[in-house]
Structure formats: structure tokens, C-alpha cells
Short mmCIF file of C-alpha atoms and ligand atoms in Angstrom, two decimals:
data_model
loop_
_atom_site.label_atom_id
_atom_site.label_comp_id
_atom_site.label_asym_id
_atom_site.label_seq_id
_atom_site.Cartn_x
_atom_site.Cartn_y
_atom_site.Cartn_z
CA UNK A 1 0.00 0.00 0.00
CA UNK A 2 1.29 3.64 -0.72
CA UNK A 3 2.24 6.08 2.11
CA UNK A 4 3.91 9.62 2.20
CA UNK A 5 6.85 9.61 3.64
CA UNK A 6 9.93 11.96 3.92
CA UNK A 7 13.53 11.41 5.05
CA UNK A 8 13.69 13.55 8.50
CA UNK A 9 16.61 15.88 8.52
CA UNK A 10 16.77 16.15 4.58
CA UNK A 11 14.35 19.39 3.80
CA UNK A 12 11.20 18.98 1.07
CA UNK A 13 12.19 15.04 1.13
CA UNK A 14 8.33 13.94 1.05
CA UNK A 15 7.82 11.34 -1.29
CA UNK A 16 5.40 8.03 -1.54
CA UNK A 17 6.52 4.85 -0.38
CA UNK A 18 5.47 1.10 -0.66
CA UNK A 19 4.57 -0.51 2.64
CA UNK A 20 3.46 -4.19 3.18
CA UNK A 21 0.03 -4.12 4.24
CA UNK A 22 -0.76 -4.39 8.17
CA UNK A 23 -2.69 -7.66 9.72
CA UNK A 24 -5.09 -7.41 13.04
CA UNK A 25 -1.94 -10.22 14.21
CA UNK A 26 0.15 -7.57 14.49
CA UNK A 27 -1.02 -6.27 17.50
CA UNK A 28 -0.51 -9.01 20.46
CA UNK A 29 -3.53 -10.57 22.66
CA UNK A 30 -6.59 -9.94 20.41
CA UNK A 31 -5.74 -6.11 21.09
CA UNK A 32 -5.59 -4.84 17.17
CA UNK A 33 -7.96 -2.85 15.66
CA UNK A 34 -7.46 -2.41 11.74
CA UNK A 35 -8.52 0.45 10.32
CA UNK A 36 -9.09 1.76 6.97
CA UNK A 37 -7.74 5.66 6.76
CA UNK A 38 -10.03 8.05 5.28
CA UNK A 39 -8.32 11.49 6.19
CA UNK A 40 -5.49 13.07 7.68
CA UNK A 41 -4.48 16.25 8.74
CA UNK A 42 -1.68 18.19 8.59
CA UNK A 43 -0.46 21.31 10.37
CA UNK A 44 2.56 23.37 11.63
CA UNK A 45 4.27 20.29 13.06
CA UNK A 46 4.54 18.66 9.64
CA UNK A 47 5.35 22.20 7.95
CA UNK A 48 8.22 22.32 10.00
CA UNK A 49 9.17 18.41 9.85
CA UNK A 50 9.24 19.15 5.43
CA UNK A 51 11.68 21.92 6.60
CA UNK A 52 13.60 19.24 8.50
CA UNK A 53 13.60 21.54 11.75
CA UNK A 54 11.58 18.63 13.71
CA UNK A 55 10.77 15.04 13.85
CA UNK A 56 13.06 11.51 13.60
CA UNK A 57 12.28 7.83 11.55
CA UNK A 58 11.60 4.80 13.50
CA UNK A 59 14.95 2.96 14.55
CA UNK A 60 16.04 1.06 11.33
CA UNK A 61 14.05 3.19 8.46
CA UNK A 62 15.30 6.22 6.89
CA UNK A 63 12.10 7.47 6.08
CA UNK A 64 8.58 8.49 8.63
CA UNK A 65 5.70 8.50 7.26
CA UNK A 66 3.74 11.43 7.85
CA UNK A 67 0.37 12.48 9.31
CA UNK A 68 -0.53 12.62 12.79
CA UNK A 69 -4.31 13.59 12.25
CA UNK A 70 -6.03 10.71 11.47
CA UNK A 71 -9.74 9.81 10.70
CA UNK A 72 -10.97 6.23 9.33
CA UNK A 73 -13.29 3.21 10.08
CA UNK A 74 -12.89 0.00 11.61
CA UNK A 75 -12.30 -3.10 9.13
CA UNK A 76 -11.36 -5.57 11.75
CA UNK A 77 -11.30 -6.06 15.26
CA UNK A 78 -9.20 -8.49 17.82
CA UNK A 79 -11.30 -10.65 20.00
CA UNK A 80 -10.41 -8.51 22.78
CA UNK A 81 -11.55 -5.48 21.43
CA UNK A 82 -15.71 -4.45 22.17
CA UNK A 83 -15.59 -1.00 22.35
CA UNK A 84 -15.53 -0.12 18.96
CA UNK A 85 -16.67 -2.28 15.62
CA UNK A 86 -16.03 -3.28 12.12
CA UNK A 87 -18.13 0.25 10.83
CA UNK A 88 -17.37 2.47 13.18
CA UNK A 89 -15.80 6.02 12.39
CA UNK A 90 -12.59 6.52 14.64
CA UNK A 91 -9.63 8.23 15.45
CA UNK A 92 -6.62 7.60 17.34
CA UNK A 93 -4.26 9.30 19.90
CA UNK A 94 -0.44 10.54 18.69
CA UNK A 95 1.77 9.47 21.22
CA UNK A 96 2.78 6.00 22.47
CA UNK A 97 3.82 5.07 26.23
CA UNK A 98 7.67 4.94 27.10
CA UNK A 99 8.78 3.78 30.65
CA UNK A 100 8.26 7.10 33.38
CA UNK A 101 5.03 6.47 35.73
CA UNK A 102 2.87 8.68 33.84
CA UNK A 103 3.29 6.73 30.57
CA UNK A 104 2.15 3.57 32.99
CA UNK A 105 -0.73 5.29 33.78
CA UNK A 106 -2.25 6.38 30.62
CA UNK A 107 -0.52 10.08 30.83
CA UNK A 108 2.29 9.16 28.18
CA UNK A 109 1.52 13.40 27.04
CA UNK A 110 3.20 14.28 30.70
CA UNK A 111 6.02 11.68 30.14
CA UNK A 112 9.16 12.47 31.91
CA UNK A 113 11.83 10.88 29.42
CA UNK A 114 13.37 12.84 27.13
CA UNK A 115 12.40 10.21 23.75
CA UNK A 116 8.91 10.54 23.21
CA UNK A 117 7.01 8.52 20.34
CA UNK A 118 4.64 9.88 18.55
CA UNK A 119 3.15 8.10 15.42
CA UNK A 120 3.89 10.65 12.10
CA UNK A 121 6.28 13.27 14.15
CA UNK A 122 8.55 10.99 16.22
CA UNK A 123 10.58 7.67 15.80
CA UNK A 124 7.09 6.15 14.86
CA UNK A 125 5.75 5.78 11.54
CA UNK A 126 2.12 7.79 11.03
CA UNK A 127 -1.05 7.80 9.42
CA UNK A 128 -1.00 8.75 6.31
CA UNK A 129 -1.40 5.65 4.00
CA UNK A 130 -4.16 3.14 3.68
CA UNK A 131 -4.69 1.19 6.44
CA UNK A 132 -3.30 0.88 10.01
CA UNK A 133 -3.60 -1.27 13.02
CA UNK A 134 -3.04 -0.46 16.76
CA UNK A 135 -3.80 -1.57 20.00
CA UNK A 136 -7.29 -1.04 20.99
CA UNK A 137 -6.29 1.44 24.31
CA UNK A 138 -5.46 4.56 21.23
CA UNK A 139 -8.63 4.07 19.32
CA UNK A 140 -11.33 6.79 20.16
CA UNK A 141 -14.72 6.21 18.37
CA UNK A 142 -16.33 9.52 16.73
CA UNK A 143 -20.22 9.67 16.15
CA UNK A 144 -21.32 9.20 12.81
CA UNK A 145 -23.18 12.58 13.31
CA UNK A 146 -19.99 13.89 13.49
CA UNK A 147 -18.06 12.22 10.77
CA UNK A 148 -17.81 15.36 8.18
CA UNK A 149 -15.58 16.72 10.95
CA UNK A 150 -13.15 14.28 11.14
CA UNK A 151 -9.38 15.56 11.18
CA UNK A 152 -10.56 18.35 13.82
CA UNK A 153 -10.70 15.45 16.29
CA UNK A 154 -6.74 15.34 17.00
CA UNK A 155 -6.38 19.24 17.17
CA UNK A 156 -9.33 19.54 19.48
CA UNK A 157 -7.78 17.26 21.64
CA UNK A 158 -4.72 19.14 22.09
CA UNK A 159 -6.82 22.47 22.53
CA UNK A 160 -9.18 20.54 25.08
CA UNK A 161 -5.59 19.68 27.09
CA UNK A 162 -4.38 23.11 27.42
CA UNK A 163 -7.85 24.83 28.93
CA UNK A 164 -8.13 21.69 31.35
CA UNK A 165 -4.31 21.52 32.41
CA UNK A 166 -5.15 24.80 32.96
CA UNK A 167 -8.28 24.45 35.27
CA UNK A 168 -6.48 21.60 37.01
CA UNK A 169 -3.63 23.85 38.06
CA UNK A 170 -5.39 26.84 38.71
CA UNK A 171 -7.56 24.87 41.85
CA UNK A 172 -4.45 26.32 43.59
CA UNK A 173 -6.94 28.91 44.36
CA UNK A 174 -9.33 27.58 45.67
CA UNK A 175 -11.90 29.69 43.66
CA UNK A 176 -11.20 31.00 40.41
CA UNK A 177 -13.54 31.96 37.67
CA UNK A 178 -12.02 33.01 34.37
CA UNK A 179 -13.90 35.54 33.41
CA UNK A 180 -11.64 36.88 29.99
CA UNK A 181 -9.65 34.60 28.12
CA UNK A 182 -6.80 35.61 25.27
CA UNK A 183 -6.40 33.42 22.67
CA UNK A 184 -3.44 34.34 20.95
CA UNK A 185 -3.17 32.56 17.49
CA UNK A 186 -6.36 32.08 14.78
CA UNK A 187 -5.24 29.07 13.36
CA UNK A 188 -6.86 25.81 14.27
CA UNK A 189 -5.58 25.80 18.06
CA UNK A 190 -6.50 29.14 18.80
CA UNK A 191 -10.14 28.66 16.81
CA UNK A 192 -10.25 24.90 18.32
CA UNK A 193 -9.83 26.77 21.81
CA UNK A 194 -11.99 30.06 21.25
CA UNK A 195 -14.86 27.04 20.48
CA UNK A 196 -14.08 25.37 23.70
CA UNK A 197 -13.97 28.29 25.86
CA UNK A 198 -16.70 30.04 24.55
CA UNK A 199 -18.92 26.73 25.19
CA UNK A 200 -18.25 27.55 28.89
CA UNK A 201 -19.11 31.49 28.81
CA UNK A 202 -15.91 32.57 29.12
CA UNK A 203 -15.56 36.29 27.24
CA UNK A 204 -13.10 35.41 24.81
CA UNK A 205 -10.54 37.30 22.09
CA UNK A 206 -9.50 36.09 19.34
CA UNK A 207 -6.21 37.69 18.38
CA UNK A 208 -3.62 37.44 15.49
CA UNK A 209 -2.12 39.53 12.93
CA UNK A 210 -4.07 39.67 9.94
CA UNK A 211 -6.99 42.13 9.52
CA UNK A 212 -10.50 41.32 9.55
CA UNK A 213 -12.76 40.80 7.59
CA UNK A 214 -11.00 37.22 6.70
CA UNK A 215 -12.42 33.30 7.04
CA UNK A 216 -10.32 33.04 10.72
CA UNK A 217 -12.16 36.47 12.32
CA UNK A 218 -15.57 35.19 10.79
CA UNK A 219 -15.03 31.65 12.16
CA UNK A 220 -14.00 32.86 16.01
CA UNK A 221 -17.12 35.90 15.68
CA UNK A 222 -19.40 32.81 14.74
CA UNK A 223 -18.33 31.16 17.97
CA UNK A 224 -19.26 34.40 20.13
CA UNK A 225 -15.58 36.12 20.31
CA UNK A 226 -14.07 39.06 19.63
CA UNK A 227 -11.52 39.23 16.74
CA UNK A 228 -8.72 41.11 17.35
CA UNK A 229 -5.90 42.41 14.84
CA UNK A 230 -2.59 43.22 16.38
CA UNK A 231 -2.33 45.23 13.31
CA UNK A 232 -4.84 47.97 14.83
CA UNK A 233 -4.40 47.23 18.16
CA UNK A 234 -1.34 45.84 20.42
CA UNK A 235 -1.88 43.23 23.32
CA UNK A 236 -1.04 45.61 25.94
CA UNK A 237 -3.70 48.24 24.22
CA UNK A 238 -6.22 45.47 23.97
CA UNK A 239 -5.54 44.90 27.99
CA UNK A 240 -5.96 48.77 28.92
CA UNK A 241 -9.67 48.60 27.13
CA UNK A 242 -10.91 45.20 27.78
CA UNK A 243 -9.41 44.43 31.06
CA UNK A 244 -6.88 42.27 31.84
CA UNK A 245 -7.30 38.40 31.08
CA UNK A 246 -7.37 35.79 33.38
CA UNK A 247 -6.71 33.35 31.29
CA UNK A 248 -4.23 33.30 28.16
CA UNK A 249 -3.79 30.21 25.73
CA UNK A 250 -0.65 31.10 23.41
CA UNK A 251 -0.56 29.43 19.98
CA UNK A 252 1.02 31.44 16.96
CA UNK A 253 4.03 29.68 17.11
CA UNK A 254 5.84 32.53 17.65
CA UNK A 255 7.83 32.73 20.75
CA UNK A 256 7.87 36.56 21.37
CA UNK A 257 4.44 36.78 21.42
CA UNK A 258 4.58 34.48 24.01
CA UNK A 259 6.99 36.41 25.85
CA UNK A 260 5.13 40.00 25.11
CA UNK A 261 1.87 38.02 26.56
CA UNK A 262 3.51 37.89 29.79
CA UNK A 263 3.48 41.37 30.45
CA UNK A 264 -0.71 41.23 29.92
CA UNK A 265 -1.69 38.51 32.44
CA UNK A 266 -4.36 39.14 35.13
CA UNK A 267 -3.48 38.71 38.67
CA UNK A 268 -3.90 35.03 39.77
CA UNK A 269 -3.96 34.05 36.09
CA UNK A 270 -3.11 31.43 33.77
CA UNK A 271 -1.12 31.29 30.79
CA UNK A 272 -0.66 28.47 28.06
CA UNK A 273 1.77 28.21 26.02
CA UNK A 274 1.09 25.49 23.22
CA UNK A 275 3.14 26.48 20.26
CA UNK A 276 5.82 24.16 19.26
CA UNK A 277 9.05 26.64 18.01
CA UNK A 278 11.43 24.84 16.25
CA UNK A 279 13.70 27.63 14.88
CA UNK A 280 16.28 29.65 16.96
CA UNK A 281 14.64 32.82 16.93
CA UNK A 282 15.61 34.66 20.28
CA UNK A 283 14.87 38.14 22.06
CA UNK A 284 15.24 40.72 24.65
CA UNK A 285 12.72 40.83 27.33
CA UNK A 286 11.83 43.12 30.47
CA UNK A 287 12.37 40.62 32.82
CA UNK A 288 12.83 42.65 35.99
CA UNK A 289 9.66 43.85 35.47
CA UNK A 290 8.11 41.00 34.53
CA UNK A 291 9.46 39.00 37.10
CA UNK A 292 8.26 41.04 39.56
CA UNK A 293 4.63 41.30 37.78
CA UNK A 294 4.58 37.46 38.01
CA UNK A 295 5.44 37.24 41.97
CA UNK A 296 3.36 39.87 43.26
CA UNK A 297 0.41 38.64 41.09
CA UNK A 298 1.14 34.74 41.80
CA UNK A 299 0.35 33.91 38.45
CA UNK A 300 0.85 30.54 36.76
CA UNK A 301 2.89 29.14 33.31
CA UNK A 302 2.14 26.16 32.01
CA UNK A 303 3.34 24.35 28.70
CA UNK A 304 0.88 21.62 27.32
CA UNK A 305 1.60 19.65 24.31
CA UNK A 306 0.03 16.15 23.25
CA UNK A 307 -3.16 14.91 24.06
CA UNK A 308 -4.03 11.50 26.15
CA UNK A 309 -7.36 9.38 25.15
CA UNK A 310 -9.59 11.24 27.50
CA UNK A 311 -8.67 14.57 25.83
CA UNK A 312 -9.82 12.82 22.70
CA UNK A 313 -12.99 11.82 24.49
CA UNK A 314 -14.03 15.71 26.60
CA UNK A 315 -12.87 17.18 23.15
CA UNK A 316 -14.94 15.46 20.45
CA UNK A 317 -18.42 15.56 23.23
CA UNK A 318 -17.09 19.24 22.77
CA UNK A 319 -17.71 18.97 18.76
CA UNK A 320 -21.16 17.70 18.98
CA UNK A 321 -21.88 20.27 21.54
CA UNK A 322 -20.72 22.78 19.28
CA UNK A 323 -22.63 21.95 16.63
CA UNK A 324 -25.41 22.45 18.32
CA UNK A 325 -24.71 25.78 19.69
CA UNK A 326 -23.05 27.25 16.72
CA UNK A 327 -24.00 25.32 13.74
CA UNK A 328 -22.24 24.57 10.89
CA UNK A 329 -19.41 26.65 11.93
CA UNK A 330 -16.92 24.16 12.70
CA UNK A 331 -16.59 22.80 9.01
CA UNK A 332 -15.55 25.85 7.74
CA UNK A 333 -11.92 25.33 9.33
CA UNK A 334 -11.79 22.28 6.92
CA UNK A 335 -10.69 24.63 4.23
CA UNK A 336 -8.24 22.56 1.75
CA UNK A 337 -8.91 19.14 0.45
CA UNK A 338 -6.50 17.25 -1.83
CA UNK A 339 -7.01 13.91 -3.28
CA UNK A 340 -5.26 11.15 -3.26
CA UNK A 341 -2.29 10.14 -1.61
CA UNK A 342 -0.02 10.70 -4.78
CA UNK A 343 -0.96 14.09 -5.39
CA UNK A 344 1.09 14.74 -1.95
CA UNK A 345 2.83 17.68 -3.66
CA UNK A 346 -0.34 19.66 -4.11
CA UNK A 347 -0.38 19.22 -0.28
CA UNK A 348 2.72 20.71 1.02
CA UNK A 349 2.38 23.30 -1.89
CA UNK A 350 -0.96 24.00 0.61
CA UNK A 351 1.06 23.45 3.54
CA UNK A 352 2.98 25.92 3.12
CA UNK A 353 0.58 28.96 1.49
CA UNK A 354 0.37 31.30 4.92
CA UNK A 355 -3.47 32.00 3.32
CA UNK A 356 -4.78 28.18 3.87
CA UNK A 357 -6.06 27.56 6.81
CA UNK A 358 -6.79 23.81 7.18
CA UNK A 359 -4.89 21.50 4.82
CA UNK A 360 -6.05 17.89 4.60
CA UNK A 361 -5.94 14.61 2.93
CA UNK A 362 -8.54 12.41 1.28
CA UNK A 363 -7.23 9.18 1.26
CA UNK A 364 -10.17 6.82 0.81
CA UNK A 365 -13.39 7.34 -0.30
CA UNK A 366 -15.39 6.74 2.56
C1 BGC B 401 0.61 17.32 17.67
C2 BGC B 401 0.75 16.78 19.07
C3 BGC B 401 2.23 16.53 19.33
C4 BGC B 401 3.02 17.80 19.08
C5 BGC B 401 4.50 17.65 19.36
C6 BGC B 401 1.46 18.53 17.47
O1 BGC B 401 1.31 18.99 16.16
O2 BGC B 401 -0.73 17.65 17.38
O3 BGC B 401 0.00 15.61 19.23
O4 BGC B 401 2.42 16.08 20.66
O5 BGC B 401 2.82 18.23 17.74
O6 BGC B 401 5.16 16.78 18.53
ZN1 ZN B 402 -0.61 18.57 15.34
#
């Protein structure tokens, strides 16, 4: 069967390859689920592993097959598997368990070793081909209802992670409602997360660089928030009018905004920061000041990256609740279809035009 690949480390190497095709035996114990792809997502991470800035091949291949986004249905199950069947729409979490405690324990997205693996970025190989299998503990099943959503699923997860790690942490406080939330970043984290918080009341901005009117302002002003332009108005001008935020999820991939956003956090708040910089970009701060900002306001930084099955689970009842609240509006993130796996080309030509918002892949007709 074909699958892109490309050889990490060696820039704009993606290519197909042949793979043999995988059997339910290749999972142990009557654990495999087999699973015919439909579509796959791409995003930043895979931008920047085509630029060779990010990702590794298994141990003993020189190529990884790409895609980390995956959507499909069930051909075959394992005896031991009854919680999804042949039929059923899925998808299926990113990163597999190494050896800390929290991989043991379901949290391999905390690990504490340094080698993570994580099918289509790291050391593993990922979805994008025709069929997988894998062990039945990473399949999620996703409603039929919601099956014309299906690469959101993975993204949503990750956005569902940072807002909860961030609830978790902030019970420091014993009370704390967020009542304004940042969202720095309009591409599909930051529109993922404006859904999510805005299904909890939170008053939310959307903020990024391009002027509206554009597809990203329309999208987060569909879910109830306010689109911002940094363009007309700076972070710390945005503060002045609007109040300081409580909360503040970071994801434009661009570390000094992550930096500047520091200097806008509300006392006792929470900041994100979910973009994954793999260039060397590096800049002056005011870190007396912000230092001090940060102690006498007790506020909190977190990082969050990865997403564990019951993100996958809290995130996609977040979909269909979406839907119902503001319909329709989640499918217009799915932007940019291409077809087939050989016309792979056409998708990092995508990939790579700053004016797409949501590249995917049709791989099988469902
Ligand atoms: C993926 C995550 C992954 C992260 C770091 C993101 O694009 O969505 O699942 O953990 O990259 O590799
Ligand atoms: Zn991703």
C-alpha cells in the first residue's frame, strides 16, 4: 500500500513509499484494531518536519511517514476489542507510552523521558497511508453525526488539554472563575480553543495579525468572540480597554508573542503556552519587570503539548456540543482538500501557502 513519507533531517524530502500491508496479528492478545484511513491532517508540526527543523524515523528506516491527524473506520477487530466495531468512524491518539510512571498510567503526554514517540512526528511511523492497526487502548470512536468533521478530532484534543491543564492547576486557588480569556493565534488551536472556551461562557478574544474581515475572524465571531488584529491594536492596548485576562492560551508559534503576553496577564492568572518553536529565533525581554509582575500577582505558566485518550474523548463531546450551539461553523476550518495520496505535492504546496487555513488529505473514499 502507498504512504507519504519523507527522510527527516533532509528538507522537502516527502515522497510516496510502498509498505506491506498491516494484519489485526500484528497487534498481540486480540488487542488490534485495523482500520481503513479516510483522512489526515496536517499542520505546523509537519510544515516544519518538510523543513527538516523537527521530527526523527523509527529505529532502522530512513524514512517516517507522515500524518498525525487521522480519521478512518474500523475493518477488523481483535477478539479482545468491544468497544468499537467493524463500521465504526474513529480516530486515534499521537503518542505511544515509554517507561516514566505517567506513561504507565495512561498520561504518556506528561512523560518524563526525554524520547517521546509519537506516530507521524517521532521515531514512529504515522497515518498517512491506507490502512493501520493499533492496540485497541489509542482508538477513540467519533459519532457518525460527526463524521464530516473528522481531522478536527486530534487538534481539538490538544486544545481541550491546554484549557483543562489549565483548570487543574489553577484549583491552587481555591476559587477562580475566568472571566476573559486571550487566545493568541487564529489558526486551528486558537479557533479549536476560542470554540471550547466560549462553550463555557468565558468572554473570549481572538487575536492574530491579519486584519478582519477574513475566514479566521468570521469563524472565532461565529463562535461568540471578539476578533482582534494586532495590526490595529497591540496586546497591551487590547488589555488597557478590555481588562486584563485571566486566562491566556498562546498558539502562533511565535515565541515573542509568548513572551510580550507575559506582560498582559491578570493577577492570579493562567497562561498556556502550546506552540511548538522549532527555529532559533531569540529576544530581549523586560524581565525585571516581569518577574516582579509574576510574583506579586502569583500567576501561573504552564506548557501543554500532546493529548491523552480522554482529551480525545471531553474534546470530540465538545464537537457535537458545538454543533449544536453554533451550527455549521466548525466545518468551515476544513478549508483545503487534496485527493489522493499521490498528489502529496499539491499538499505541502498548501502546507505551506500562509493563506490556507486547514490543509487535509482524502485518502479513501469513505
Ligand atoms: C501534535 C501533538 C504533538 C506535538 C509535538 C502537534 O502537532 O498535534 O500531538 O504532541 O505536535 O510533537
Ligand atoms: Zn498537530
Amino acid at each position: 500500500m502507498k504512504a507519504v513519507a519523507v527522510y527527516p533531517g533532509k528538507a522537502h524530502s516527502v515522497h510516496l513509499e510502498e509498505l506491506p500491508r498491516p494484519q489485526l496479528s500484528d497487534v498481540p492478545n486480540g488487542r488490534g484494531v485495523l482500520v481503513k484511513v479516510l483522512k489526515v491532517g496536517v499542520d505546523a508540526t509537519d510544515a516544519e518536519i518538510n523543513e527538516a527543523l523537527y521530527g526523527n524515523a523509527p529505529v532502522g528506516s530512513d524514512f517516517l511517514v507522515l500524518g498525525h491527524e487521522c480519521f478512518g473506520r474500523v475493518e477488523a477487530v481483535g477478539p479482545s476489542v468491544t468497544h468499537v466495531r467493524p463500521g465504526d468512524y474513529v480516530t486515534s491518539t499521537v503518542r505511544r507510552p515509554g517507561g516514566s510512571i505517567f506513561d504507565r498510567i495512561g498520561r504518556s503526554d506528561i512523560t518524563t523521558e526525554e524520547v517521546y514517540y509519537e506516530r507521524g512526528i517521532n521515531l514512529l511511523h504515522g497515518y498517512m497511508t491506507e490502512y493501520f492497526v493499533d492496540d485497541l487502548e489509542y482508538i477513540i470512536k467519533v459519532p457518525e453525526s460527526l463524521k464530516h468533521l473528522h481531522v478536527l478530532c486530534e487538534p481539538a484534543s490538544v486544545a481541550y488539554k491546554a484549557i483543562d491543564e489549565a483548570m487543574h492547576a489553577q484549583r491552587r486557588l481555591q476559587v477562580w472563575e475566568p472571566k476573559t480569556a486571550f487566545v493568541l493565534g487564529s489558526g486551528q488551536i486558537g479557533l479549536l480553543t476560542t470554540m471550547i472556551l466560549r462553550l463555557r461562557g468565558i468572554r473570549t478574544f481572538t487575536i492574530a495579525r491579519s486584519e478582519a474581515p477574513n475566514l479566521k475572524a468570521e469563524i472565532a465571531a461565529a463562535f461568540g468572540s471578539t476578533y482582534v488584529s494586532t495590526k490595529k491594536t497591540s496586546l497591551k492596548e487590547l488589555a488597557q480597554k478590555v481588562g486584563k485576562p485571566d486566562l491566556i492560551i498562546e498558539s502562533t508559534g511565535h515565541s515573542g508573542v509568548a513572551f510580550e503576553a507575559m506582560e498582559i496577564l491578570n493577577l492570579n492568572g493562567a497562561m498556556v503556552w502550546t506552540s511548538i518553536t522549532g527555529g532559533q529565533r531569540s529576544i530581549q525581554v523586560p524581565s525585571d519587570k516581569i518577574n516582579l509582575e509574576w510574583v506579586l500577582g502569583n500567576k501561573l505558566l504552564l506548557g501543554s503539548v500532546n493529548s491523552n485518550y480522554r482529551h480525545f474523548e471531553k474534546a470530540i463531546a465538545d464537537l457535537g456540543y458545538a454543533e449544536q450551539m453554533f451550527p455549521g461553523v466548525l466545518q468551515r476550518i476544513l478549508t483545503h482538500p487534496v485527493h489522493g495520496l499521490e498528489n502529496y505535492q499539491k499538499m505541502i504546496e498548501l502546507l505551506e501557502d500562509p493563506s490556507t487555513l486547514k490543509v487535509f488529505m482524502n485518502v479513501s473514499e469513505d
